[in-house]
Amino acid sequence: MFQNNSRTELSELGEFGLIKHLSQFIRLKNESSVKGIGDDAAVIDCKEKMTIVSTDMLVEGVHFDLSYVPLKHLGYKAVSVNLSDIYAMNAVPEQITVSIALSNRFSMEAVEELYSGMILACDKHDVDIIGGDTTSSTSGLIISITAIGTAGKNDIVYRNTAKETNLICVSGDLGGAYVGLQLLEREKQVFKENPKIQPELEGNDYILERQLKPEARRDIQELLKTLQLKPTSMIDVSDGLASDLLHICTQSDVGCNLYEDKIPIDPNMYRNAREFNLDPTVCALSGGEDYELLFTIAQADYEKIKNNPDITVIGHITNKNSGYNLISKSGTQHPLTAQGWDALLKK
Amino acid sequence: MFQNNSRTELSELGEFGLIKHLSQFIRLKNESSVKGIGDDAAVIDCKEKMTIVSTDMLVEGVHFDLSYVPLKHLGYKAVSVNLSDIYAMNAVPEQITVSIALSNRFSMEAVEELYSGMILACDKHDVDIIGGDTTSSTSGLIISITAIGTAGKNDIVYRNTAKETNLICVSGDLGGAYVGLQLLEREKQVFKENPKIQPELEGNDYILERQLKPEARRDIQELLKTLQLKPTSMIDVSDGLASDLLHICTQSDVGCNLYEDKIPIDPNMYRNAREFNLDPTVCALSGGEDYELLFTIAQADYEKIKNNPDITVIGHITNKNSGYNLISKSGTQHPLTAQGWDALLKK
């Protein structure tokens, strides 16, 4: 099946490259497997309803640093991240399974802290922990969560169904989680150099919470239902606005115009980004981990959301041939690219 | 919710202790969550059918050693282990999600090898890979798989429903996977001391396959269906016959008599166990990783299985007050205890 005479570094491919490469070998055989790899979550046909499944793995040293992330927050975030994927399918999460691997440097009390955060998030979203696996690890902590939800067959919103002239909307504001992380990293360095100095985090609760304790947007999914508004496509902002909007566009085979001056940015994020000498727009475009919902709607549905302070129209879908564009505040057009954090840090 | 003023080592609790401890804080809220923690898999009510969910995590250096486990076999085993849990609920697996964390010492070709084994196992069981997550790890390889299956509401077999006088049955033979592991460990040591010596594995394909490429017993689940035989309780043998039978007994609130001379043992396993100066019965009782199905049936159903060479009656369920007993070949009664590998290695 595979050719294995060469060595291709994973770093050359990247996560999306690897997934794309592996996907070509994966065929769906069961009638019940409605949607496999390629969206926020998979969809299983259970006749009366659809079952939605999403899974995420968090690795210590890669996704979190326990020197400044409290275990309770980590548990909360691990659950939020997964539920966010279910909401991004316009579905309702109901269960999760939790697998953790931990080394013997963790005590039972530490595991309790982690679980207390997970249980808190589950309670907030009326979700049940129905199973999992606990095992030892040789080094750090690894958390793998699978979230399961339900949706009516016609309610599910995929990534690949955006249409030309659709409006691009996003909930909340963007970039905060990334700038919050910069703040935590800076204080970690200060602490390393002089453990007696108290961390300067005051007044920045908002962006710190965006990083440490993100909220999956249950309220937006519920709002859409109340408004009887079915988005034409939807994704959650985990990799960054640019990357996630490009997922919608490439999968839907359309282009986009995104307006810099429309991107919702919180003043706390703006001030801190400036302090770090970072461009707030770039933070919003490429920061990621915001777990807001990014979706497209038919123009006819604009009336339903226009007065909602929590939803912002940031652009529109165009013909594929027009490309992916960012229209700057000065009116200049730039190609929209998925840069990710690497590019940000090279600034 | 938790008391966190002390430090309890995870090693004091063990995996089952930790699960039991955490379970007390976990309450099911959704009507659709039929069965949570405590069986081979969780059960979700999807009205027409039930959805069965099971998850397992495999960690390099804990569950496998890549110095003698080929990646393709590892992929195959990772899937088998999960599907086995679904069959142990008398359900049919249909989908899996696969999350992997890997360090940069793995190439894309290595990941392909791993996936080729997973795909092979999936094809054998008509199961779809519908999603997952790929991420980096700071050290080894971690694989977390969630298997999803379906079952009719009345077909599901739990662990906690064994009844007095039921017959205890097991498929296949036991202890082979453990002795296969001893063989691999020995050859690894030999190789370490002198890399020029060829490994002596010939003639031991059976127990090596039991360790490296275990088969989830789809055939047994199908056989039970054909025979119109619904076990009164069922579990898969992952921790070892003793430990897994004790799970059935404690959860069903019953006792058991297990007969040493009835335990199915393969001649290849027997010969190798002897060479390693191990008691073959102890290997079968405590070795684990056999992924056979251990189940109880009503005496009235004995006729249905008595001529099947692949199913062995190894004992019967008794009143709780009679305790958990192993009747040795000489007729002596010993208390049946879950010793696990530690005890084995101390021999």
XYZ file of C-alpha atoms in Angstrom:
694
model
C 0.000 0.000 0.000
C 2.760 2.439 0.955
C 6.193 3.115 -0.574
C 8.744 2.983 2.180
C 12.164 3.302 0.644
C 12.757 6.934 1.493
C 12.647 9.111 4.572
C 10.361 12.119 4.566
C 10.614 14.299 7.660
C 7.307 15.065 9.363
C 8.450 18.673 9.678
C 8.459 18.923 5.862
C 4.838 17.820 5.704
C 3.372 19.516 8.735
C 0.254 18.257 10.495
C -2.138 19.053 7.649
C 0.219 17.559 5.082
C 0.472 14.363 7.083
C -3.295 14.109 7.500
C -3.839 14.731 3.793
C -1.227 12.156 2.893
C -2.671 9.485 5.162
C -6.255 10.273 4.163
C -5.711 9.002 0.640
C -5.278 5.487 2.043
C -8.413 5.648 4.155
C -11.699 4.585 2.559
C -15.063 4.582 4.317
C -16.867 1.254 4.078
C -19.821 1.526 6.432
C -23.045 3.147 5.371
C -23.248 4.708 8.813
C -19.955 6.593 8.300
C -21.397 9.769 6.818
C -18.360 12.009 7.202
C -14.800 10.950 8.016
C -11.572 12.924 8.205
C -11.621 16.560 7.089
C -14.030 18.519 9.245
C -14.193 19.584 12.892
C -15.741 16.232 13.731
C -16.885 13.007 12.110
C -20.543 12.180 11.520
C -22.185 8.801 12.079
C -25.696 8.050 10.899
C -27.713 6.644 13.778
C -30.990 6.734 11.828
C -33.103 8.992 14.006
C -30.202 11.341 14.816
C -26.613 11.772 13.746
C -23.741 11.060 16.125
C -20.895 13.566 15.920
C -17.414 12.517 17.069
C -14.307 14.613 17.592
C -10.994 13.855 19.231
C -8.029 15.951 20.379
C -4.751 15.144 22.039
C -2.830 17.521 24.310
C 0.828 16.814 25.040
C 2.869 18.392 27.825
C 5.728 20.455 26.444
C 3.893 20.819 23.118
C 0.422 22.130 23.947
C 0.870 23.237 27.521
C 3.517 24.152 30.059
C 2.665 23.119 33.600
C 4.995 25.751 34.997
C 2.262 28.317 34.420
C -0.861 26.343 33.542
C -2.765 25.174 36.636
C -3.957 21.567 36.235
C -7.558 22.558 36.839
C -7.429 25.049 33.971
C -5.749 22.463 31.803
C -8.581 20.012 32.416
C -11.128 22.702 31.648
C -9.347 23.678 28.438
C -8.877 20.077 27.281
C -12.645 19.597 27.443
C -13.488 23.025 25.930
C -11.271 22.397 22.923
C -13.133 19.186 22.119
C -16.621 20.530 22.725
C -15.768 23.478 20.485
C -15.339 21.031 17.588
C -18.801 19.599 18.204
C -20.414 23.059 18.317
C -18.564 23.874 15.091
C -20.652 21.134 13.438
C -23.782 22.869 14.777
C -24.246 19.834 17.028
C -24.793 19.386 20.763
C -22.079 17.542 22.752
C -23.385 14.958 25.210
C -20.514 12.663 26.170
C -16.736 12.588 26.350
C -14.163 9.874 26.972
C -10.913 10.882 28.640
C -7.614 9.052 28.253
C -4.605 10.248 30.197
C -1.026 9.051 30.409
C 0.992 10.342 33.346
C 4.372 9.827 34.898
C 4.897 9.117 38.585
C 5.716 12.761 39.272
C 1.932 13.270 39.365
C 0.098 12.439 42.577
C -3.500 11.377 42.861
C -4.290 14.885 44.073
C -2.805 16.313 40.883
C -5.016 14.010 38.816
C -7.978 15.165 40.897
C -7.146 18.781 40.088
C -7.061 17.932 36.408
C -10.377 16.086 36.637
C -12.008 18.827 38.684
C -11.406 21.181 35.746
C -12.761 18.637 33.281
C -15.842 18.027 35.400
C -16.420 21.772 35.721
C -16.374 22.187 31.941
C -18.601 19.132 31.508
C -21.116 20.463 34.015
C -21.206 23.796 32.233
C -22.051 22.057 28.963
C -24.240 19.265 30.379
C -21.790 16.682 29.110
C -21.101 13.240 30.649
C -17.693 11.619 31.098
C -18.555 8.080 30.030
C -15.193 6.350 29.927
C -11.532 6.502 29.152
C -8.190 5.009 29.910
C -5.539 5.872 32.472
C -2.004 4.703 31.971
C 1.553 5.563 32.887
C 3.866 7.600 30.720
C 7.635 7.655 30.752
C 7.808 11.427 30.836
C 5.048 13.999 30.720
C 1.293 14.252 30.801
C -0.774 13.397 27.740
C -4.522 13.979 27.559
C -6.637 12.539 24.761
C -10.326 13.403 24.762
C -13.033 12.210 22.412
C -16.273 14.181 22.386
C -19.544 12.733 21.153
C -22.616 14.741 20.273
C -25.858 14.599 18.369
C -27.518 16.631 15.666
C -30.544 16.357 13.453
C -29.598 15.121 9.991
C -30.367 18.484 8.346
C -28.841 20.614 11.082
C -25.205 19.598 10.618
C -22.975 22.311 9.171
C -19.814 21.258 7.337
C -16.755 23.202 6.245
C -17.102 22.539 2.555
C -20.440 24.187 1.815
C -19.687 27.935 1.751
C -21.107 29.668 -1.340
C -20.147 32.764 -3.325
C -21.603 36.021 -1.889
C -22.036 34.434 1.578
C -21.093 36.685 4.477
C -18.183 35.592 6.700
C -19.014 35.900 10.408
C -17.078 35.259 13.596
C -18.163 35.170 17.225
C -16.401 37.027 20.044
C -12.957 38.484 19.416
C -9.669 37.068 18.194
C -5.988 36.976 19.091
C -6.455 37.170 22.856
C -5.345 33.611 23.583
C -2.101 34.132 21.706
C -1.232 37.400 23.432
C -2.195 35.834 26.774
C 0.363 33.130 26.079
C 3.051 35.743 25.353
C 2.308 37.299 28.718
C 2.631 33.969 30.519
C 5.848 33.135 28.672
C 7.347 36.514 29.576
C 6.515 36.127 33.256
C 7.955 32.614 33.204
C 11.262 34.027 31.954
C 11.227 36.759 34.576
C 10.519 34.180 37.261
C 13.340 31.962 36.011
C 15.796 34.827 36.263
C 14.565 36.024 39.625
C 12.061 33.827 41.469
C 11.422 36.596 44.012
C 9.795 38.944 41.519
C 6.014 38.689 41.556
C 4.473 38.075 38.125
C 2.940 41.158 36.482
C -0.361 39.759 35.352
C -2.742 42.220 36.933
C -5.347 43.864 34.770
C -4.866 41.278 32.062
C -7.407 38.738 33.275
C -9.224 38.762 29.976
C -6.405 37.616 27.711
C -5.086 35.248 30.386
C -8.483 33.562 30.577
C -8.615 33.391 26.802
C -5.413 31.348 26.934
C -5.905 29.366 30.131
C -9.637 28.804 30.282
C -11.211 29.142 26.832
C -14.964 28.743 26.568
C -16.501 26.581 23.852
C -19.282 28.668 22.263
C -22.356 26.729 23.294
C -24.197 30.052 23.440
C -23.545 30.762 19.766
C -24.745 27.319 18.700
C -27.877 27.898 20.783
C -28.289 31.409 19.402
C -28.152 30.123 15.827
C -30.890 27.694 16.721
C -33.028 30.401 18.303
C -32.533 32.652 15.283
C -33.419 29.728 12.999
C -30.206 30.515 11.205
C -28.303 27.638 9.671
C -24.819 28.769 8.607
C -23.748 27.616 5.146
C -20.402 26.477 6.591
C -18.689 26.541 9.981
C -15.359 25.821 11.713
C -13.928 26.730 15.092
C -10.933 29.045 15.286
C -8.237 26.814 16.691
C -5.328 27.388 14.303
C -5.980 31.074 13.675
C -8.538 33.046 11.646
C -6.473 32.934 8.436
C -5.758 29.206 8.560
C -9.317 28.289 9.528
C -10.944 30.567 6.934
C -8.656 29.024 4.312
C -9.923 25.580 5.397
C -13.477 26.705 4.619
C -12.441 28.276 1.303
C -10.299 25.450 -0.032
C -12.801 22.788 1.023
C -15.722 24.790 -0.406
C -13.778 25.669 -3.574
C -14.402 29.393 -3.163
C -12.394 32.560 -2.579
C -12.762 35.245 0.122
C -12.342 38.909 0.915
C -11.517 39.524 4.558
C -11.515 43.119 5.879
C -8.824 43.959 8.405
C -10.850 46.768 9.975
C -13.739 44.382 10.678
C -11.721 41.792 12.629
C -12.991 41.922 16.253
C -10.163 42.726 18.628
C -10.417 43.246 22.393
C -8.758 46.407 23.829
C -6.882 44.306 26.421
C -5.410 42.196 23.623
C -4.600 45.307 21.548
C -2.725 47.041 24.356
C -0.697 43.959 25.239
C 0.107 43.101 21.616
C 1.489 46.621 21.201
C 3.588 46.203 24.339
C 5.067 43.042 22.849
C 5.678 44.922 19.611
C 3.251 42.584 17.850
C 0.745 43.619 15.186
C -2.720 42.992 16.733
C -4.144 42.071 13.317
C -1.466 39.432 12.806
C -2.202 38.049 16.283
C -5.878 37.757 15.353
C -5.100 36.218 11.967
C -2.489 33.713 13.079
C -2.619 33.401 16.851
C -5.158 30.623 17.117
C -6.626 28.907 20.192
C -9.480 31.404 20.315
C -12.166 28.707 20.002
C -14.593 31.183 18.497
C -16.963 30.011 15.776
C -16.173 31.136 12.232
C -19.092 30.666 9.850
C -20.639 31.816 6.620
C -24.282 32.790 6.106
C -26.499 33.623 3.171
C -26.899 37.396 2.646
C -30.624 36.973 3.199
C -29.854 35.980 6.798
C -27.941 39.174 7.575
C -30.956 40.726 9.309
C -30.954 37.919 11.868
C -27.473 38.705 13.188
C -26.878 42.371 12.393
C -27.735 43.626 15.850
C -25.946 40.917 17.784
C -22.925 42.371 19.599
C -21.288 38.937 19.786
C -21.211 38.249 16.046
C -19.179 40.272 13.568
C -19.332 40.197 9.784
C -15.689 40.287 8.673
C -15.902 39.672 4.935
C -17.566 37.725 2.201
C -17.071 34.668 0.047
C -16.030 35.271 -3.558
C -15.427 33.251 -6.656
C -12.451 30.916 -6.379
C -10.648 32.801 -9.135
C -10.586 35.984 -7.043
C -8.299 34.225 -4.550
C -8.018 34.629 -0.793
C -7.633 38.301 0.078
C -7.080 40.442 3.103
C -8.155 44.054 2.529
C -6.037 46.217 4.833
C -7.276 49.278 6.692
C -5.745 51.458 3.978
C -7.674 49.538 1.319
C -4.705 47.598 -0.060
C -5.289 43.993 -1.000
C -2.909 41.300 0.337
C -2.982 37.572 -0.228
C -4.316 35.808 2.870
C -1.925 33.090 4.021
C -1.915 30.641 6.908
C 1.233 31.613 8.712
C 0.779 30.058 12.113
C 2.821 30.915 15.129
C 6.228 30.405 13.552
C 5.757 33.409 11.304
C 4.464 35.444 14.226
C 7.505 34.737 16.339
C 9.858 35.640 13.521
C 8.494 39.165 13.451
C -15.042 18.804 45.314
C -11.654 17.265 46.050
C -9.419 17.408 49.117
C -5.960 18.378 48.009
C -3.803 18.822 51.060
C -1.956 15.520 50.888
C 0.047 13.610 48.303
C -1.094 10.118 47.374
C 1.222 8.299 44.979
C -0.472 6.838 41.925
C 1.547 3.671 42.480
C -0.291 3.163 45.790
C -3.657 3.303 44.040
C -2.921 1.505 40.800
C -4.940 2.055 37.642
C -8.130 0.469 38.951
C -7.834 2.342 42.239
C -7.443 5.619 40.421
C -10.410 4.946 38.147
C -12.573 3.950 41.122
C -11.507 7.042 43.021
C -12.244 9.415 40.163
C -15.510 7.683 39.281
C -17.132 8.805 42.490
C -16.982 12.394 41.271
C -18.475 11.601 37.884
C -22.257 11.683 37.538
C -24.164 10.981 34.349
C -26.613 13.716 33.415
C -27.811 12.873 29.902
C -30.606 10.416 29.333
C -28.653 9.088 26.364
C -25.702 8.063 28.592
C -26.836 4.532 29.375
C -23.569 3.153 30.723
C -20.489 5.122 31.731
C -17.230 4.038 33.315
C -16.917 0.434 34.492
C -17.310 -1.913 31.555
C -15.361 -2.722 28.397
C -17.080 0.179 26.687
C -19.649 2.892 27.287
C -23.178 2.744 25.913
C -25.109 5.637 24.373
C -28.793 5.400 23.570
C -29.391 6.459 19.968
C -33.042 5.409 20.026
C -33.126 2.836 17.236
C -29.735 1.337 18.145
C -27.187 1.762 20.902
C -23.803 3.338 20.241
C -20.901 1.629 22.019
C -17.711 3.588 22.710
C -14.359 2.371 23.956
C -10.982 4.064 24.178
C -7.421 2.867 24.803
C -4.090 4.588 24.953
C -0.763 2.935 24.113
C 2.442 4.593 25.265
C 5.934 3.791 23.988
C 8.123 2.411 26.755
C 5.034 1.372 28.740
C 2.901 -0.720 26.369
C 5.347 -1.426 23.568
C 9.036 -1.457 22.785
C 9.844 -0.409 19.227
C 13.156 -2.274 19.380
C 11.249 -5.474 18.676
C 7.720 -4.427 17.735
C 7.393 -3.550 14.029
C 5.303 -0.402 13.533
C 2.861 -2.215 11.271
C 2.177 -4.800 13.961
C 1.818 -2.039 16.511
C -0.841 -0.335 14.387
C -2.646 -3.619 13.962
C -2.526 -4.342 17.687
C -3.632 -0.836 18.680
C -6.799 -1.307 16.631
C -7.383 -4.920 17.735
C -7.216 -3.982 21.400
C -9.965 -1.423 20.940
C -12.222 -3.531 18.758
C -11.893 -6.319 21.307
C -13.604 -4.072 23.864
C -16.525 -3.505 21.497
C -16.918 -7.255 20.835
C -16.805 -7.798 24.595
C -20.046 -5.796 24.778
C -21.532 -8.172 22.166
C -21.550 -5.206 19.790
C -20.246 -4.630 16.275
C -17.463 -2.033 15.781
C -17.979 0.313 12.836
C -15.709 3.310 13.297
C -12.501 4.358 15.035
C -10.748 7.657 15.611
C -6.965 7.610 15.880
C -4.885 10.182 17.748
C -1.118 9.925 17.657
C 1.650 11.994 19.172
C 5.111 11.466 17.753
C 8.560 12.930 18.056
C 10.661 14.009 15.093
C 12.602 10.749 15.160
C 9.646 9.299 13.210
C 9.530 9.864 9.473
C 6.408 10.001 7.351
C 7.256 6.498 6.141
C 7.253 5.279 9.744
C 3.800 6.797 10.254
C 2.678 5.082 7.054
C 3.894 1.744 8.404
C 1.889 2.324 11.571
C -1.205 3.296 9.592
C -0.841 0.377 7.191
C -1.218 -1.948 10.190
C -4.210 0.005 11.470
C -5.852 -0.035 8.055
C -5.221 -3.777 7.737
C -6.963 -4.431 11.041
C -9.800 -2.071 10.102
C -10.305 -3.817 6.767
C -10.416 -7.185 8.495
C -13.190 -5.942 10.760
C -14.988 -3.699 8.246
C -14.268 -0.680 10.396
C -13.789 2.916 9.183
C -11.160 5.371 10.407
C -13.310 8.501 10.649
C -11.022 10.997 12.320
C -8.336 11.702 14.825
C -5.553 14.042 15.739
C -1.853 14.063 14.916
C 0.522 16.049 17.045
C 4.150 16.177 18.081
C 5.488 14.631 21.243
C 8.628 15.545 23.134
C 9.765 11.956 23.406
C 8.088 8.758 22.273
C 5.071 7.587 20.352
C 1.615 7.666 21.907
C -1.441 6.164 20.225
C -4.949 6.822 21.481
C -7.785 5.057 19.688
C -11.505 5.367 20.270
C -13.691 2.640 18.806
C -17.389 3.133 18.133
C -19.863 0.352 17.487
C -23.550 -0.453 17.478
C -25.742 -3.036 19.124
C -29.430 -3.697 19.505
C -30.702 -2.493 22.868
C -31.291 -6.032 24.117
C -28.121 -7.523 22.675
C -25.610 -5.652 24.819
C -23.816 -7.829 27.380
C -22.378 -6.135 30.454
C -19.896 -7.321 33.071
C -22.186 -7.023 36.027
C -24.905 -9.503 35.109
C -23.378 -12.953 35.792
C -25.679 -15.204 37.851
C -25.096 -18.091 40.242
C -24.741 -21.500 38.499
C -23.764 -19.836 35.184
C -20.967 -21.556 33.297
C -17.734 -19.625 32.785
C -16.475 -19.860 29.193
C -13.451 -18.532 27.375
C -12.546 -18.452 23.685
C -9.199 -19.612 22.267
C -6.285 -20.191 24.622
C -4.552 -18.080 27.229
C -1.080 -16.997 28.322
C 0.481 -17.046 24.853
C 0.860 -13.280 24.513
C 2.745 -13.100 27.810
C 5.155 -15.909 26.986
C 5.643 -14.420 23.509
C 6.715 -11.211 25.214
C 9.244 -13.104 27.362
C 10.717 -14.555 24.200
C 11.034 -11.115 22.587
C 12.560 -9.657 25.744
C 15.123 -12.477 25.935
C 16.176 -12.031 22.326
C 16.451 -8.293 22.856
C 18.906 -8.912 25.691
C 20.890 -11.375 23.586
C 20.997 -8.848 20.757
C 22.121 -6.087 23.103
C 25.018 -8.226 24.307
C 25.997 -9.421 20.866
C 24.285 -7.821 17.860
C 25.747 -10.474 15.547
C 23.733 -13.331 17.023
C 20.548 -14.011 15.069
C 17.399 -14.073 17.225
C 16.112 -17.548 18.058
C 12.451 -17.098 17.312
C 11.881 -19.961 14.896
C 9.078 -22.374 15.544
C 7.451 -19.946 17.960
C 5.323 -18.039 15.496
C 2.161 -18.773 17.424
C 3.062 -17.103 20.710
C 4.896 -14.287 18.914
C 1.769 -13.523 16.909
C -0.267 -13.667 20.103
C 1.933 -10.879 21.468
C 2.612 -8.852 18.331
C -0.545 -9.235 16.290
C -3.484 -10.212 18.497
C -6.841 -10.794 16.829
C -10.027 -9.281 18.252
C -12.592 -12.113 18.329
C -15.106 -10.915 15.790
C -15.717 -14.585 14.957
C -16.840 -15.365 18.505
C -19.236 -12.420 18.606
C -20.647 -13.610 15.275
C -20.791 -17.213 16.483
C -22.791 -16.194 19.548
C -25.234 -14.460 17.252
C -25.525 -17.492 14.969
C -26.049 -19.753 17.980
C -28.669 -17.320 19.304
C -26.698 -17.411 22.520
C -26.629 -14.246 24.619
C -23.994 -14.546 27.348
C -25.119 -13.420 30.801
C -21.921 -11.378 31.160
C -18.787 -10.779 29.105
C -15.344 -9.123 29.219
C -12.240 -9.392 27.088
C -9.083 -10.878 28.582
C -6.707 -7.931 28.580
C -5.344 -7.916 32.133
C -5.271 -11.709 32.596
C -7.903 -14.375 33.192
C -7.824 -13.982 36.986
C -8.116 -10.206 37.003
C -10.805 -10.140 34.318
C -12.882 -12.920 35.881
C -12.687 -11.048 39.174
C -14.059 -7.970 37.396
C -17.093 -10.002 36.356
C -17.529 -11.504 39.842
C -17.125 -8.325 41.877
C -19.333 -6.300 39.539
C -21.965 -9.067 39.431
C -21.755 -9.648 43.187
C -21.110 -13.383 42.783
C -18.346 -15.912 43.490
C -16.634 -18.384 41.146
C -14.953 -21.758 40.914
C -12.296 -21.881 38.219
C -10.724 -25.243 37.322
C -7.019 -25.200 36.551
C -7.191 -28.315 34.362
C -9.834 -26.711 32.150
C -7.859 -23.561 31.305
C -7.055 -23.738 27.574
C -3.307 -23.646 26.978
C -1.512 -23.939 23.654
C 1.388 -26.472 23.455
C 3.715 -23.806 22.040
C 2.993 -21.585 25.014
C 3.393 -24.519 27.438
C 6.807 -25.550 26.102
C 8.156 -21.989 26.126
C 6.788 -21.209 29.582
C 8.626 -24.276 30.883
C 11.841 -23.139 29.216
C 11.505 -19.812 31.017
C 10.859 -21.686 34.264
C 7.363 -20.180 34.386
C 4.218 -22.007 35.483
C 1.969 -22.161 32.374
C -1.164 -21.876 34.535
C 0.138 -18.705 36.159
C 0.920 -17.303 32.697
C -2.659 -18.005 31.627
C -4.095 -16.548 34.831
C -2.013 -13.412 35.039
C -0.301 -12.888 31.690
C -2.984 -10.823 30.014
C -3.077 -9.293 26.523
C -4.760 -12.416 25.127
C -7.821 -10.501 23.896
C -9.966 -13.620 24.120
C -13.583 -13.275 25.210
C -14.425 -14.420 28.726
C -18.141 -14.850 29.277
C -20.760 -16.586 31.367
C -23.779 -18.474 30.040
C -26.882 -20.056 31.528
C -26.505 -23.828 32.021
C -29.429 -24.314 29.651
C -27.241 -22.912 26.866
C -24.456 -25.463 27.364
C -25.684 -27.601 24.465
C -25.120 -24.699 22.083
C -21.386 -24.484 22.734
C -20.340 -27.925 23.965
C -18.988 -29.115 20.621
C -17.245 -25.907 19.681
C -13.467 -26.406 19.733
C -12.885 -22.688 20.169
C -14.885 -22.268 23.374
C -13.921 -23.898 26.671
C -15.971 -24.109 29.845
C -13.489 -23.374 32.622
C -15.680 -23.109 35.698
C -18.927 -21.829 37.116
C -20.370 -18.912 39.001
C -21.165 -19.476 42.684
C -22.729 -17.587 45.527
C -20.722 -14.561 46.606
C -20.124 -16.135 50.027
C -18.221 -19.032 48.471
C -15.540 -16.588 47.350
C -13.316 -16.654 44.288
C -11.635 -20.033 43.964
C -9.111 -21.741 41.766
C -9.377 -25.544 41.970
C -5.925 -26.944 41.183
C -5.246 -30.080 39.151
C -4.783 -31.983 42.414
C -8.203 -30.808 43.625
C -6.929 -28.293 46.168
C -8.801 -25.008 46.459
C -6.831 -21.735 46.307
C -8.106 -18.186 46.504
C -8.106 -16.610 43.046
C -6.240 -13.307 43.073
C -5.383 -10.735 40.439
C -1.625 -10.747 40.543
C -0.689 -9.146 37.270
C 2.734 -9.216 35.751
C 4.642 -8.012 38.791
C 3.893 -11.191 40.687
C 4.812 -13.266 37.668
C 8.177 -11.660 37.321
C 8.969 -12.156 40.985
C 8.718 -15.936 40.612
